[in-house]
Tab-separated table of C-alpha atoms in Angstrom:
chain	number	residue	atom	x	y	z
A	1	UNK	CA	98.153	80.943	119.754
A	2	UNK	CA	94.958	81.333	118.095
A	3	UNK	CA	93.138	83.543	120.866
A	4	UNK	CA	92.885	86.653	117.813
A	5	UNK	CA	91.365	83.940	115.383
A	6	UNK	CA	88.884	82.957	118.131
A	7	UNK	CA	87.721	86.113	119.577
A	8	UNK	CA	87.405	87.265	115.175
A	9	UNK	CA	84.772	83.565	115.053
A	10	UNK	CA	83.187	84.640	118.219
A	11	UNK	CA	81.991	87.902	116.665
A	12	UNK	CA	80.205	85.553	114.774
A	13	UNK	CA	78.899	82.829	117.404
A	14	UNK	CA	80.225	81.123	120.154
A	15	UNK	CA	82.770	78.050	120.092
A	16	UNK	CA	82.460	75.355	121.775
A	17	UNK	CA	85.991	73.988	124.101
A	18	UNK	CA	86.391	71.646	121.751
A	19	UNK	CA	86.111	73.710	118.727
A	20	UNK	CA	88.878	75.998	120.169
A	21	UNK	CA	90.928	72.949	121.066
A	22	UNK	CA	90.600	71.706	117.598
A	23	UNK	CA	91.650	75.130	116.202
A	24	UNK	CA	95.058	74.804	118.997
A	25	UNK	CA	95.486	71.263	117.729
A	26	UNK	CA	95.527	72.714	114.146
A	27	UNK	CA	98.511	74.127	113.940
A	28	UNK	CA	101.475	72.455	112.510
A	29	UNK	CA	104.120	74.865	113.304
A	30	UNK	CA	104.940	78.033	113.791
A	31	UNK	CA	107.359	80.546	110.818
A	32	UNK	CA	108.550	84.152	111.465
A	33	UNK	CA	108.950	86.010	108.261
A	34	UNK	CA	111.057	89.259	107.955
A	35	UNK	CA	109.369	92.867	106.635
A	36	UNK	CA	108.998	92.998	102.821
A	37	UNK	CA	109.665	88.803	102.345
A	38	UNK	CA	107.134	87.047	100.996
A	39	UNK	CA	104.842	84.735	103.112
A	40	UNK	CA	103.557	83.047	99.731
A	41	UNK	CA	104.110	83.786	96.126
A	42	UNK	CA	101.725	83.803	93.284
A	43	UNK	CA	102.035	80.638	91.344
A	44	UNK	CA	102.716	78.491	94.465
A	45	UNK	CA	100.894	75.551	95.800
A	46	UNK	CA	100.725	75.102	99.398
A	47	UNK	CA	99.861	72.452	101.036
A	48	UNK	CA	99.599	74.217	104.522
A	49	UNK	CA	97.215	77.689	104.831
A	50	UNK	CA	98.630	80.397	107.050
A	51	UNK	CA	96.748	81.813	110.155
A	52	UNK	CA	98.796	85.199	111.011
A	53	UNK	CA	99.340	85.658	114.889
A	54	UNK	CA	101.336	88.435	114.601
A	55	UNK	CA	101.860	91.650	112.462
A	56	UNK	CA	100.880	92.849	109.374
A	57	UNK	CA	100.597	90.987	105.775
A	58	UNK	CA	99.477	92.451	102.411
A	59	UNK	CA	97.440	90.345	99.697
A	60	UNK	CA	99.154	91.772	96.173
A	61	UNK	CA	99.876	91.418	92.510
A	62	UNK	CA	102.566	92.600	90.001
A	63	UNK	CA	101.552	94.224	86.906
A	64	UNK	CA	103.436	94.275	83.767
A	65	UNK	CA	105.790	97.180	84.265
A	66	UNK	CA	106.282	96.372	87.823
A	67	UNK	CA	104.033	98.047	90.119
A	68	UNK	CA	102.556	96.531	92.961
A	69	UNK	CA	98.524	96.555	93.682
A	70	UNK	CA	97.888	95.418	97.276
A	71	UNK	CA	94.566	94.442	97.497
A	72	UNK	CA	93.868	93.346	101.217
A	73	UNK	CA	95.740	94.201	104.539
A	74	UNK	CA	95.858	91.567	106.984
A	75	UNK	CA	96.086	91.944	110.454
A	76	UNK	CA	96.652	89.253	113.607
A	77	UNK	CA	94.069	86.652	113.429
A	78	UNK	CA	93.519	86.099	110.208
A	79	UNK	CA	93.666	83.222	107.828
A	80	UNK	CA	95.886	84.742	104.760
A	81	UNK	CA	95.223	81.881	102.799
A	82	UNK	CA	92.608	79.733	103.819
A	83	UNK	CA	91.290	79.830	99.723
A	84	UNK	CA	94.253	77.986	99.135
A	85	UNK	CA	92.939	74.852	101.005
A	86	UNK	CA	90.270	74.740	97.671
A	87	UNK	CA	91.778	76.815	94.830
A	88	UNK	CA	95.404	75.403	95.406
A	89	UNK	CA	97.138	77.344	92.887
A	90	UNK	CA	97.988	80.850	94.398
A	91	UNK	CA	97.069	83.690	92.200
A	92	UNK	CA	98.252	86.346	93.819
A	93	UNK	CA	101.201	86.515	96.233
A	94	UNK	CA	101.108	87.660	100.063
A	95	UNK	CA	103.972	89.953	101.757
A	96	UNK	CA	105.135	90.107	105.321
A	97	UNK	CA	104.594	94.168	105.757
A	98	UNK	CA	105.898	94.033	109.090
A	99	UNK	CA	107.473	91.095	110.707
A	100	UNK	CA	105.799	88.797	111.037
A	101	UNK	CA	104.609	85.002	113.167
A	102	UNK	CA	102.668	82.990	111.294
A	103	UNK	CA	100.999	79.590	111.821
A	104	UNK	CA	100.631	76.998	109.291
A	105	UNK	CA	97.725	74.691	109.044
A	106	UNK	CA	98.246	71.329	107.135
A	107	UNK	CA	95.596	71.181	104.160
A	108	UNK	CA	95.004	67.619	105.487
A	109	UNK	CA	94.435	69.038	109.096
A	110	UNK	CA	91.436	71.250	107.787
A	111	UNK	CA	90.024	68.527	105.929
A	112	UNK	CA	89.738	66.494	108.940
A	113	UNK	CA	88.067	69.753	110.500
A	114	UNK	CA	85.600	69.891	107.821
A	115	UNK	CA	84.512	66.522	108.545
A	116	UNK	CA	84.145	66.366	112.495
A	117	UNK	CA	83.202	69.971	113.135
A	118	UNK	CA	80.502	71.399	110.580
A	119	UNK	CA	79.648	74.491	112.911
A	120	UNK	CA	83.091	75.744	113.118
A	121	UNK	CA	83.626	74.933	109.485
A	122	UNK	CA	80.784	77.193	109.027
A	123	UNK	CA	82.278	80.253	110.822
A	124	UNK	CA	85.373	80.165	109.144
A	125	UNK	CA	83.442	79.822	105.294
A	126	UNK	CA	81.452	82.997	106.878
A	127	UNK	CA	84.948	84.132	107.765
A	128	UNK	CA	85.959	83.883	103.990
A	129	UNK	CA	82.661	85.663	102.530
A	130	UNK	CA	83.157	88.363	105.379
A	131	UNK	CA	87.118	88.461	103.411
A	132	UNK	CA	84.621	88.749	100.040
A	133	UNK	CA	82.150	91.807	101.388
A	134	UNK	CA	85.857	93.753	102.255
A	135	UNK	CA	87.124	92.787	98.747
A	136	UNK	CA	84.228	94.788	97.349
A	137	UNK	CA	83.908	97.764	99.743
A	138	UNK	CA	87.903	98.016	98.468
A	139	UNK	CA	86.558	98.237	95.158
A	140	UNK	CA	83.933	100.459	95.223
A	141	UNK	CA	86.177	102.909	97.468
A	142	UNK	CA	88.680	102.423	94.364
A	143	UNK	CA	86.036	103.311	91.509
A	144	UNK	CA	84.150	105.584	93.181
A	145	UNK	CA	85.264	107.316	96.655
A	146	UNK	CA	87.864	110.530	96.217
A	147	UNK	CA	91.375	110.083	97.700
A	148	UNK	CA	90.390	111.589	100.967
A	149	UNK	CA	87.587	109.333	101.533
A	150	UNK	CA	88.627	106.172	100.286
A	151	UNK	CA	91.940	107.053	102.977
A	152	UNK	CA	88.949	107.604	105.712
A	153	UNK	CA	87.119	104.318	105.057
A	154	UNK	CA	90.613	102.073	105.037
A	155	UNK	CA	91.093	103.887	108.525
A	156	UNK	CA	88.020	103.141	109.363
A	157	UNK	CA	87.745	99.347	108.651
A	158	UNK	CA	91.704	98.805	109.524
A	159	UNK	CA	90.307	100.236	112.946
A	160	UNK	CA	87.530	97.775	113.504
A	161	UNK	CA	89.285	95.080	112.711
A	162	UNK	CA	91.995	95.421	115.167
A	163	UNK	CA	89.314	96.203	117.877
A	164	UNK	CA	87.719	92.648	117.205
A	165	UNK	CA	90.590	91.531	118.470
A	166	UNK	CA	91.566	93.594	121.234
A	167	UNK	CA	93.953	95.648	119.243
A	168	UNK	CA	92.814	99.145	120.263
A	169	UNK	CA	93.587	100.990	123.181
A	170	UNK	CA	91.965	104.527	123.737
A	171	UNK	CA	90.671	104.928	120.544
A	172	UNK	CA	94.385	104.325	118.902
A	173	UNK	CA	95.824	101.866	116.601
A	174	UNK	CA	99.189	100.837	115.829
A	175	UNK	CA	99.472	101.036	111.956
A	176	UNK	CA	103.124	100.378	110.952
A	177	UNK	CA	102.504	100.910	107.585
A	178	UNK	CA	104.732	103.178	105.376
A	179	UNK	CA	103.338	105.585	103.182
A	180	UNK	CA	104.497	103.915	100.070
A	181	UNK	CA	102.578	100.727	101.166
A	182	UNK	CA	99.635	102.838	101.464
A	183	UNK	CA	99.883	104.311	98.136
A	184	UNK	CA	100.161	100.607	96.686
A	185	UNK	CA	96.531	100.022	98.668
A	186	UNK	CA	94.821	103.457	97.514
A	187	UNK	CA	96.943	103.759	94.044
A	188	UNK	CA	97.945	106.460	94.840
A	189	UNK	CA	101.922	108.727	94.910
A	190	UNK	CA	103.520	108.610	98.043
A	191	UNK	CA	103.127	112.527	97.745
A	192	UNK	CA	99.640	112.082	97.423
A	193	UNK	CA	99.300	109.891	100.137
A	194	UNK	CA	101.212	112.134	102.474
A	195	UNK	CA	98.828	115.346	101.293
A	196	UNK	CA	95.546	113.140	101.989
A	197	UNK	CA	96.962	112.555	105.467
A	198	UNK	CA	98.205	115.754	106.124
A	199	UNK	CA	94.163	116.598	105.259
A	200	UNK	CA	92.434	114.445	107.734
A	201	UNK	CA	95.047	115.736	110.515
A	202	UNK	CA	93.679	119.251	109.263
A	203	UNK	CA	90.187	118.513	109.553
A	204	UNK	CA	90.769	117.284	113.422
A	205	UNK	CA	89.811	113.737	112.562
A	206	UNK	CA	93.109	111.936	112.836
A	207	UNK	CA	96.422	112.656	114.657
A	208	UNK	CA	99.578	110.268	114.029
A	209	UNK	CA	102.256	109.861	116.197
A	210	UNK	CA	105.312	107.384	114.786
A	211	UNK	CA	103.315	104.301	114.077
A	212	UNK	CA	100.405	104.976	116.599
A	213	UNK	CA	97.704	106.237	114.792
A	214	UNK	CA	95.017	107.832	116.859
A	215	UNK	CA	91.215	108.301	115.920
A	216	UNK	CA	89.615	111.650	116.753
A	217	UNK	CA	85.977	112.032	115.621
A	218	UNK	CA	84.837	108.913	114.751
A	219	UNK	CA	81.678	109.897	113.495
A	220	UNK	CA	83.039	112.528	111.216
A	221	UNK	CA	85.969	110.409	110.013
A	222	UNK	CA	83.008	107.833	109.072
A	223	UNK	CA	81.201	110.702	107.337
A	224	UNK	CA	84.045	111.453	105.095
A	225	UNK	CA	84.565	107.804	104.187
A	226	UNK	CA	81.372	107.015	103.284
A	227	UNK	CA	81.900	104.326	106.236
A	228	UNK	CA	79.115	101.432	107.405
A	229	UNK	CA	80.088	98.575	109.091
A	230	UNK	CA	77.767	96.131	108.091
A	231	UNK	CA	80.164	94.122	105.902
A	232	UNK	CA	82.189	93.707	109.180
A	233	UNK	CA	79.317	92.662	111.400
A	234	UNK	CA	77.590	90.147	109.180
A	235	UNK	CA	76.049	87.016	111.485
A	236	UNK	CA	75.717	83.283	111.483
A	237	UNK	CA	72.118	82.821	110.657
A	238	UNK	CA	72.761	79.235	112.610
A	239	UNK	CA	73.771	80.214	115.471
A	240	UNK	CA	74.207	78.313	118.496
A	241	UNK	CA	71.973	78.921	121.522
């Protein structure tokens, strides 16, 4: 159940059998959470972090007259809340875009992990700063990037991603991701959204087809999001031999 997690760390530097056992082991058991339901809510304190095996999640926040900010996109693999093992209060919640299956991870369970198995505790702190190097490409696109581009480099890194872990197939994604949602991530209209995409199609660097989205020119489509993927390919300086 935690093959996408594993092949994410061994990006990184290789596990041992026993470090993948003890990642199996981990898991506590296992939730499926409906599109648009919360996963966690801000204000809560788990006691259990979730690793997401399948679908799509969405870090966000609420502001005061009720629009939603997403501020990270989670995608199979990844640990939506591993902060929470430290920070305990939730500050933010985290939304089930698609359905989803999650696995929860007792808080007492990672503690033990911490203690018997320093190198894979490692990879999953450079797991968390690798989280913190996305955070900030997000909001530099934000500040900085037009609509266009900042559109190009989400494709970009969403596309990546999902290739770590075996999610791509002939240079095509599935993204089921509405356009609203998308707005929420770029804040941006819907209308705006759908004119940006509409755009890239133009220019011969994307083509969608229902929720299969489909990369054309990667090089360009990097171009126009100002795209590097060094933040996705940082490296264990202690890396096992």
């Amino acid at each position: 159940m935690t093959n996408s997690l594993i092949l994410k760390l061994e990006k990184y530097d290789r596990l041992s059998d026993d470090e993948k056992g003890a990642l199996d082991n981990a898991i506590a058991r296992i939730r499926t959470v409906e599109a648009d339901e919360d996963i966690i809510r801000e204000g809560d304190r788990p006691t259990e972090s979730s690793l997401l095996l399948e679908g799509f999640a969405a870090r966000y926040k609420i502001v005061s007259n009720g629009r939603r900010q997403i501020s990270a996109i989670h995608v199979a693999g990844d640990f939506i809340d591993l902060h929470s093992f430290l920070l305990k209060t939730m500050d933010h919640g985290v939304l089930a875009l698609t359905n989803c299956r999650i696995a929860l991870v007792p808080h007492a369970t990672l503690e033990r992990i911490t203690d018997e198995y320093p190198h894979l505790t490692r990879l999953l702190w450079l797991n968390t700063l690798i989280d913190g190097a996305v955070h900030r490409e997000w909001l530099t696109a934000m500040g900085r990037l037009s609509a266009t581009a900042h559109m190009a480099h989400l494709i970009c890194e969403l596309y990546l991603r999902l290739k770590a872990i075996g999610r791509v197939e002939s240079d095509t994604i599935q993204l089921p991701i509405t356009q609203a949602e998308l707005g929420d991530t770029l804040g941006l209209s819907t209308v705006h959204v759908n004119r940006v995409l509409q755009e890239l199609r133009k220019e011969g660097l994307i083509r969608f087809q229902g929720d299969a989205l489909t990369i054309l020119d990667w090089e360009r489509l990097k171009k126009v999001g100002e795209f590097t993927s060094t933040y996705l390919s940082l490296q264990n300086e202690d890396r096992q031999p």
